[in-house]
Amino acid sequence: MSKIERVEVFVASPGRTFVTLRITTSDGVTGLGDATLNGRELAVASYLRDHVAPLLIGRDPARIEDMWQFLYKGAYWRRGPVTMTAIAAVDTALWDIKGKTAGLPVYQLLGGRSRDGVLVYSHASGTDIPSLLDDVERCLELGYQAVRAQAAVPDVGGTYGVRKGKVYEPAATELPDEQPWDTEAYLGFAPAYLEAVRERFGFGFHLLHDVHHRLTPIEAARFGKSVEGCRLFWMEDPTPAENQESFRLIRRHTTTPVAVGEVMNSIWDLQHLITEQLIDYVRTTVVHAGGITHLRRIFDIAALYQVRTGSHGATDLSPVSMAAAVHVDIAVPNFGIQEYMGHPDETAEVFRTGVTFANGMLYPSEEPGLGVEYDEKVAERFPYRRRYLPVARRLDGSVHDW
C-alpha cells in the first residue's frame, strides 16, 4: 500500500509570494497544494512544516476525508485562516495524487462535467471615468463576458481595486500602504461610473463591482438601491460579514445581488448567510476554506438554497489554487462565476498549469490530477519578499473596515 513518504513546503515570490506544498508518496507520485495566506504566508508555512508535515509521514494518501477530519479535529484549535489554509494545501495535494493514481483529471473524480466551460470575470479599473471605460473596452476585446469595474474616487488619495501596472496587484509594498477613504465621496461617485459603463457598452455583458467591506449595512443598502438600473451581476462584500444579521437589512432595501465569502474559512462561518438566503453568491475558495473537500461541502449546502458559487480568484491564489478551483467549478451544479486575474510572467516561470482561457471561459486540464507542475529550482530565483495589502483610513485618521 502506498504511503506518504515526503512533505515539502516551498516559499517563493515569483511576481508575488506563494506557499506551495508538495507531497510525495512511496510510489513516487507527487501532489501539489497551495498554502498562500496573503500577508501571513510564513505563519502557514510554519504550521505546515512544524506541526502538519510530521503527522503525514507514513499515512495512506488515498484517505482524503479521513485526513481532513484528522487535521481539523485533531488540532483541537479549529478553524481560522491559518489552520484552514494549511488543511487546504494538504487536501488539494491529496486530490492531485488521487487523480494521478486513477489516471483521471480531478473534476472526473468529483462527478464529471456539469458544463463545458467556466465563466470568468476580469478586472477593469481607472484613475477616472474615461480611463475606466478604456479598460472595460480592453477586457471586452479580450473576450471577457463579465467585467468588474472600479475607479479612483476624485480627490481621495487612493481607492482599492485600481490597477497601477500591467497586472492588478494590491499587495505591492513591504509595509501596508495606508490609503485614505471617504464613504460619502465613494457613494456619490461609484454609481456614476457604473452608469457610464452601461451607457457606453450596454447590457450585453455582466457588470460586477467590489465594495470591499467598506460600508455600513444601511450605506450598503443605499448603494445597492442606487445602482439597480445598472443591473449588476453582484455587489461584492458590501459590509463586513462578521455580523451576518446585517445582510438582512440590505436585503430589505435593494434587489442588487450580493456576493460574500472570500474571507470566510468554513461552512460554519457562512451557515446563516446561506440558509437564510441573505446572499446570492458565495465567494469562498479552495485555498482558504479547507481545500476541495470542504469547499465542495460549502457549495453543496449553498445549492440547497439557490445560492451560486463565485470563488475568489485574485493573484494571491497560486496557479495550483486556480487549477483546483476550475476543476470544482466545472463539476458543481450551482456554479455562478469565477474570478480570474491572471498572474505576472514570473509566476508562469515557476508554475505550469494546464488551465486554458478562451471566449471568456476557463477550461481545466485533461491531464491526470490537477495538471499543475512546480519548478522549485526556478523558484529559488525568487526569494521571499514580505508584502501586505493596503490599509484604509478614514479622513479623521482612524482605521477603516476592509
Coordinates of C-alpha atoms in Angstrom, one line a residue:
M1 CA 0.0 0.0 0.0
S2 CA 1.2 3.5 -0.9
K3 CA 2.3 5.7 1.9
I4 CA 3.2 9.4 2.3
E5 CA 7.0 9.5 2.2
R6 CA 7.9 13.2 1.9
V7 CA 6.3 16.5 2.6
E8 CA 7.9 19.7 1.4
V9 CA 7.0 23.4 1.8
F10 CA 8.3 26.0 -0.6
V11 CA 8.1 29.8 -0.1
A12 CA 8.9 32.0 -3.1
S13 CA 7.9 35.3 -4.6
P14 CA 7.7 35.0 -8.4
G15 CA 5.7 38.2 -9.0
R16 CA 4.0 37.8 -5.6
T17 CA 4.5 35.5 -2.6
F18 CA 3.2 31.9 -2.7
V19 CA 3.5 29.0 -0.3
T20 CA 3.4 25.7 -2.1
L21 CA 3.1 22.2 -0.5
R22 CA 4.3 19.1 -2.3
I23 CA 3.5 15.6 -1.0
T24 CA 5.4 12.6 -2.4
T25 CA 4.2 9.0 -2.0
S26 CA 6.3 5.8 -1.7
D27 CA 5.2 5.1 -5.3
G28 CA 6.8 8.3 -6.4
V29 CA 3.5 10.1 -7.1
T30 CA 3.5 13.8 -6.2
G31 CA 0.7 16.2 -5.4
L32 CA 0.6 20.0 -5.1
G33 CA -1.3 22.2 -2.8
D34 CA -1.5 26.0 -2.4
A35 CA -0.9 27.3 1.2
T36 CA -0.8 31.0 0.5
L37 CA -2.4 33.4 3.0
N38 CA -1.8 36.9 1.8
G39 CA 0.3 38.8 4.2
R40 CA 0.6 35.9 6.7
E41 CA 2.3 33.4 4.4
L42 CA 5.1 32.4 6.9
A43 CA 2.6 31.6 9.6
V44 CA 1.0 28.9 7.3
A45 CA 4.5 27.7 6.2
S46 CA 5.5 27.2 9.8
Y47 CA 2.2 25.5 10.6
L48 CA 2.8 23.0 7.8
R49 CA 6.5 22.4 8.4
D50 CA 6.4 22.3 12.2
H51 CA 3.0 20.8 13.0
V52 CA 1.4 19.1 10.0
A53 CA 4.2 17.5 8.0
P54 CA 5.3 15.2 10.8
L55 CA 1.8 13.9 11.1
L56 CA 1.5 12.9 7.4
I57 CA 4.5 10.7 7.0
G58 CA 3.5 7.0 6.7
R59 CA -0.2 7.7 6.2
D60 CA -2.3 6.5 3.3
P61 CA -2.7 9.3 0.8
A62 CA -5.9 7.8 -0.5
R63 CA -7.8 8.5 2.7
I64 CA -8.6 12.1 1.9
E65 CA -11.8 12.6 4.0
D66 CA -10.2 10.8 7.0
M67 CA -7.1 13.0 6.7
W68 CA -9.2 16.2 6.6
Q69 CA -11.1 15.2 9.8
F70 CA -7.8 14.2 11.4
L71 CA -6.2 17.5 10.8
Y72 CA -9.3 19.6 11.6
K73 CA -10.4 17.8 14.7
G74 CA -7.1 16.5 15.9
A75 CA -5.6 20.0 16.4
Y76 CA -8.3 20.9 19.0
W77 CA -7.9 24.6 17.9
R78 CA -10.3 24.7 15.0
R79 CA -11.0 26.9 12.0
G80 CA -9.3 30.3 11.4
P81 CA -7.4 31.3 8.2
V82 CA -4.0 29.7 9.2
T83 CA -5.4 26.3 10.1
M84 CA -7.9 26.1 7.2
T85 CA -5.2 27.2 4.7
A86 CA -2.8 24.6 5.9
I87 CA -5.5 21.9 5.7
A88 CA -6.5 23.1 2.3
A89 CA -2.9 22.6 1.0
V90 CA -2.8 19.0 2.2
D91 CA -6.3 18.3 0.9
T92 CA -5.6 19.7 -2.5
A93 CA -2.4 17.8 -2.8
L94 CA -4.1 14.6 -1.9
W95 CA -6.8 15.1 -4.6
D96 CA -3.9 15.8 -7.1
I97 CA -2.3 12.5 -6.1
K98 CA -5.7 10.6 -6.3
G99 CA -6.3 11.9 -9.8
K100 CA -2.8 10.9 -10.9
T101 CA -3.2 7.5 -9.4
A102 CA -6.6 7.0 -11.1
G103 CA -5.3 8.4 -14.4
L104 CA -8.1 11.0 -14.4
P105 CA -8.4 14.8 -14.1
V106 CA -9.7 15.7 -10.6
Y107 CA -13.1 17.0 -12.0
Q108 CA -13.9 13.5 -13.2
L109 CA -13.5 12.3 -9.6
L110 CA -15.9 15.0 -8.5
G111 CA -18.7 13.6 -10.8
G112 CA -17.6 14.9 -14.2
R113 CA -18.6 18.0 -16.1
S114 CA -21.8 19.9 -15.3
R115 CA -20.8 22.5 -18.0
D116 CA -18.5 22.9 -20.9
G117 CA -16.5 25.9 -19.6
V118 CA -16.2 28.1 -16.5
L119 CA -17.4 31.7 -16.9
V120 CA -14.9 34.1 -15.5
Y121 CA -14.7 37.9 -14.9
S122 CA -11.8 40.2 -15.4
H123 CA -10.9 43.4 -13.6
A124 CA -11.2 46.8 -15.2
S125 CA -10.2 50.0 -13.4
G126 CA -9.2 53.6 -13.9
T127 CA -8.0 56.7 -12.2
D128 CA -11.1 58.4 -13.6
I129 CA -14.2 57.6 -15.7
P130 CA -12.6 57.9 -19.1
S131 CA -9.6 55.6 -18.2
L132 CA -12.1 53.1 -16.6
L133 CA -14.1 53.0 -19.8
D134 CA -11.0 52.4 -21.8
D135 CA -10.1 49.5 -19.5
V136 CA -13.6 48.0 -19.8
E137 CA -13.2 48.1 -23.6
R138 CA -9.8 46.3 -23.3
C139 CA -11.4 43.5 -21.3
L140 CA -14.3 43.1 -23.7
E141 CA -11.9 43.0 -26.7
L142 CA -10.0 40.2 -24.9
G143 CA -13.3 38.2 -25.0
Y144 CA -14.5 38.5 -21.4
Q145 CA -18.2 38.2 -20.9
A146 CA -18.1 39.6 -17.4
V147 CA -16.1 42.6 -16.1
R148 CA -15.6 44.0 -12.6
A149 CA -15.4 47.9 -12.7
Q150 CA -13.6 50.1 -10.1
A151 CA -12.4 53.7 -10.3
A152 CA -10.5 56.0 -8.1
V153 CA -12.6 58.4 -6.1
P154 CA -11.7 62.0 -7.2
D155 CA -9.6 64.0 -4.6
V156 CA -9.3 61.0 -2.3
G157 CA -5.6 59.8 -2.2
G158 CA -6.2 56.1 -3.1
T159 CA -9.0 53.7 -3.9
Y160 CA -8.7 49.9 -3.5
G161 CA -9.1 48.0 -6.8
V162 CA -7.4 50.4 -9.2
R163 CA -4.7 48.8 -11.2
K164 CA -1.3 50.6 -11.3
G165 CA 0.6 48.3 -13.6
K166 CA 0.2 45.5 -16.2
V167 CA -1.3 43.2 -13.6
Y168 CA -3.5 44.3 -10.8
E169 CA -1.6 43.6 -7.6
P170 CA -2.9 45.1 -4.3
A171 CA -0.2 43.6 -2.1
A172 CA 2.7 45.6 -3.6
T173 CA 4.5 47.0 -0.6
E174 CA 6.7 45.6 2.2
L175 CA 4.7 47.7 4.7
P176 CA 1.0 48.3 4.4
D177 CA 0.1 51.2 2.2
E178 CA -2.2 53.4 4.3
Q179 CA -4.8 54.8 2.0
P180 CA -7.4 57.5 2.7
W181 CA -11.1 56.6 2.4
D182 CA -14.2 58.9 2.1
T183 CA -17.5 57.0 2.2
E184 CA -19.7 59.9 1.1
A185 CA -17.4 60.6 -1.8
Y186 CA -17.5 57.0 -2.9
L187 CA -21.3 56.8 -2.6
G188 CA -21.6 59.8 -4.8
F189 CA -19.1 58.7 -7.4
A190 CA -19.3 54.9 -7.8
P191 CA -22.9 54.8 -9.2
A192 CA -21.9 57.5 -11.7
Y193 CA -19.1 55.5 -13.2
L194 CA -21.1 52.2 -13.2
E195 CA -23.9 54.1 -15.1
A196 CA -21.2 55.4 -17.5
V197 CA -20.1 51.8 -18.2
R198 CA -23.6 50.8 -19.1
E199 CA -24.3 53.9 -21.1
R200 CA -21.2 53.3 -23.3
F201 CA -21.2 49.5 -23.6
G202 CA -24.8 48.5 -22.9
F203 CA -26.1 45.4 -21.2
G204 CA -24.6 42.7 -23.4
F205 CA -22.1 41.6 -20.7
H206 CA -22.1 41.0 -16.9
L207 CA -21.0 44.0 -14.8
L208 CA -19.7 43.5 -11.3
H209 CA -18.5 45.8 -8.5
D210 CA -16.5 45.3 -5.3
V211 CA -17.4 47.4 -2.3
H212 CA -14.7 45.7 -0.2
H213 CA -16.5 45.7 3.1
R214 CA -16.3 49.4 3.4
L215 CA -19.9 50.4 4.0
T216 CA -22.3 50.1 7.0
P217 CA -25.4 48.0 6.3
I218 CA -27.6 51.0 5.7
E219 CA -25.0 52.6 3.4
A220 CA -24.7 49.3 1.5
A221 CA -28.5 49.2 1.1
R222 CA -28.4 52.8 -0.2
F223 CA -25.7 51.9 -2.7
G224 CA -27.4 48.8 -3.9
K225 CA -30.6 50.7 -4.4
S226 CA -28.8 53.5 -6.3
V227 CA -27.3 51.0 -8.9
E228 CA -30.3 48.8 -9.6
G229 CA -30.6 50.4 -13.0
C230 CA -27.1 49.1 -13.9
R231 CA -28.3 45.5 -13.4
L232 CA -25.1 44.4 -11.6
F233 CA -24.2 40.8 -11.6
W234 CA -23.4 41.4 -8.0
M235 CA -22.1 43.9 -5.5
E236 CA -19.3 42.2 -3.6
D237 CA -18.6 42.4 0.1
P238 CA -20.9 45.4 0.8
T239 CA -20.3 45.3 4.5
P240 CA -18.2 43.3 6.9
A241 CA -19.7 39.8 7.2
E242 CA -18.9 39.1 10.8
N243 CA -22.3 40.4 11.6
Q244 CA -24.4 38.2 9.4
E245 CA -27.6 39.7 10.6
S246 CA -26.7 43.0 8.9
F247 CA -27.3 41.4 5.5
R248 CA -31.0 41.1 6.3
L249 CA -31.2 44.9 6.4
I250 CA -29.5 45.1 3.0
R251 CA -32.0 42.6 1.6
R252 CA -34.9 44.7 2.7
H253 CA -33.9 47.7 0.6
T254 CA -32.3 46.5 -2.7
T255 CA -32.6 43.8 -5.3
T256 CA -29.0 44.1 -6.3
P257 CA -27.4 40.7 -5.8
V258 CA -24.9 40.2 -3.0
A259 CA -21.7 38.2 -3.1
V260 CA -19.7 37.4 0.1
G261 CA -17.2 34.9 1.4
E262 CA -13.6 35.4 0.3
V263 CA -12.5 36.0 3.9
M264 CA -14.6 33.1 5.3
N265 CA -12.9 29.9 6.1
S266 CA -15.6 27.3 6.9
I267 CA -19.2 26.2 6.3
W268 CA -20.0 27.4 9.8
D269 CA -18.9 31.0 9.0
L270 CA -21.4 31.0 6.1
Q271 CA -24.2 28.9 7.6
H272 CA -26.7 31.7 8.3
L273 CA -25.9 33.8 5.2
I274 CA -26.7 30.8 3.0
T275 CA -29.6 29.1 4.8
E276 CA -31.4 32.4 5.4
Q277 CA -30.7 33.4 1.7
L278 CA -29.1 36.6 2.7
I279 CA -26.6 36.4 -0.1
D280 CA -26.8 35.3 -3.8
Y281 CA -23.2 34.2 -4.4
V282 CA -20.6 32.5 -2.1
R283 CA -17.0 33.5 -2.7
T284 CA -15.0 31.1 -0.6
T285 CA -12.1 29.4 -2.4
V286 CA -10.1 26.2 -2.3
V287 CA -7.0 27.6 -0.5
H288 CA -8.7 29.4 2.4
A289 CA -11.7 27.2 3.1
G290 CA -10.1 23.8 3.8
G291 CA -9.4 22.6 0.2
I292 CA -11.5 20.8 -2.3
T293 CA -13.2 18.5 0.2
H294 CA -14.6 21.4 2.4
L295 CA -15.3 23.8 -0.4
R296 CA -17.5 21.2 -2.1
R297 CA -19.3 20.8 1.2
I298 CA -20.0 24.6 1.3
F299 CA -21.2 24.6 -2.3
D300 CA -23.5 21.7 -1.7
I301 CA -25.3 23.4 1.1
A302 CA -25.4 26.6 -0.9
A303 CA -27.1 24.7 -3.8
L304 CA -30.0 23.7 -1.5
Y305 CA -30.8 27.4 -1.0
Q306 CA -30.2 28.6 -4.6
V307 CA -27.0 30.4 -3.7
R308 CA -24.5 30.1 -6.5
T309 CA -20.7 30.0 -6.5
G310 CA -18.4 32.9 -7.3
S311 CA -15.0 31.9 -5.9
H312 CA -12.3 34.4 -5.1
G313 CA -9.5 34.3 -7.7
A314 CA -7.1 37.1 -7.1
T315 CA -3.4 37.0 -7.7
D316 CA -2.8 35.8 -4.2
L317 CA -4.1 32.4 -5.2
S318 CA -1.3 30.5 -6.9
P319 CA -1.9 28.6 -10.2
V320 CA -2.4 25.5 -8.1
S321 CA -5.4 27.0 -6.4
M322 CA -6.7 28.4 -9.7
A323 CA -6.5 24.9 -11.3
A324 CA -8.2 23.3 -8.3
A325 CA -11.0 26.0 -8.4
V326 CA -11.6 25.3 -12.1
H327 CA -11.9 21.6 -11.5
V328 CA -14.5 22.2 -8.8
D329 CA -16.3 24.9 -10.9
I330 CA -16.7 22.6 -13.9
A331 CA -18.3 19.9 -11.7
V332 CA -20.7 21.6 -9.2
P333 CA -24.3 22.1 -10.2
N334 CA -24.7 25.6 -8.7
F335 CA -21.7 27.3 -10.3
G336 CA -22.1 31.1 -10.9
I337 CA -18.8 32.7 -12.0
Q338 CA -15.1 32.5 -11.2
E339 CA -12.8 35.5 -10.6
Y340 CA -9.8 35.4 -12.9
M341 CA -7.0 37.9 -12.8
G342 CA -4.1 36.0 -14.3
H343 CA -0.5 36.1 -13.0
P344 CA 2.6 38.0 -13.9
D345 CA 5.2 36.4 -16.2
E346 CA 7.5 35.5 -13.3
T347 CA 4.7 33.2 -11.9
A348 CA 4.5 31.3 -15.1
E349 CA 8.2 30.6 -14.9
V350 CA 7.7 28.7 -11.7
F351 CA 4.2 27.1 -12.2
R352 CA 3.0 25.3 -15.3
T353 CA -0.8 24.9 -15.4
G354 CA -3.0 23.2 -18.0
V355 CA -5.9 25.6 -17.4
T356 CA -6.7 27.5 -20.6
F357 CA -8.7 30.7 -21.3
A358 CA -10.9 31.2 -24.4
N359 CA -14.0 33.2 -25.1
G360 CA -14.4 34.5 -21.6
M361 CA -14.2 31.0 -20.1
L362 CA -11.6 28.8 -18.4
Y363 CA -11.2 25.1 -19.1
P364 CA -9.5 22.5 -16.9
S365 CA -6.5 20.4 -17.9
E366 CA -7.4 16.9 -19.1
E367 CA -4.1 15.6 -17.5
P368 CA -4.4 13.2 -14.5
G369 CA -4.7 15.2 -11.3
L370 CA -4.8 19.0 -11.4
G371 CA -2.4 19.3 -14.3
V372 CA -0.1 21.7 -12.5
E373 CA 3.7 21.4 -12.1
Y374 CA 6.0 23.4 -9.8
D375 CA 9.7 24.0 -10.5
E376 CA 11.5 24.6 -7.2
K377 CA 14.8 25.3 -8.9
V378 CA 13.4 28.2 -10.9
A379 CA 11.6 29.3 -7.7
E380 CA 14.9 29.8 -6.0
R381 CA 15.5 32.8 -8.2
F382 CA 12.6 34.5 -6.5
P383 CA 13.3 34.6 -2.7
Y384 CA 10.6 35.5 -0.2
R385 CA 9.6 39.2 -0.1
R386 CA 7.2 40.5 2.5
R387 CA 4.2 42.2 1.0
Y388 CA 1.0 43.5 2.5
L389 CA -2.4 44.6 1.4
P390 CA -3.2 48.3 1.9
V391 CA -5.0 49.6 5.0
A392 CA -7.8 52.1 4.6
R393 CA -8.1 55.1 6.9
R394 CA -11.0 57.5 7.3
L395 CA -10.3 61.2 6.7
D396 CA -10.1 61.6 10.5
G397 CA -7.2 59.2 10.6
S398 CA -8.9 56.1 12.1
V399 CA -8.5 52.7 10.6
H400 CA -11.5 51.8 8.4
D401 CA -13.0 48.4 7.8
W402 CA -11.8 46.5 4.8

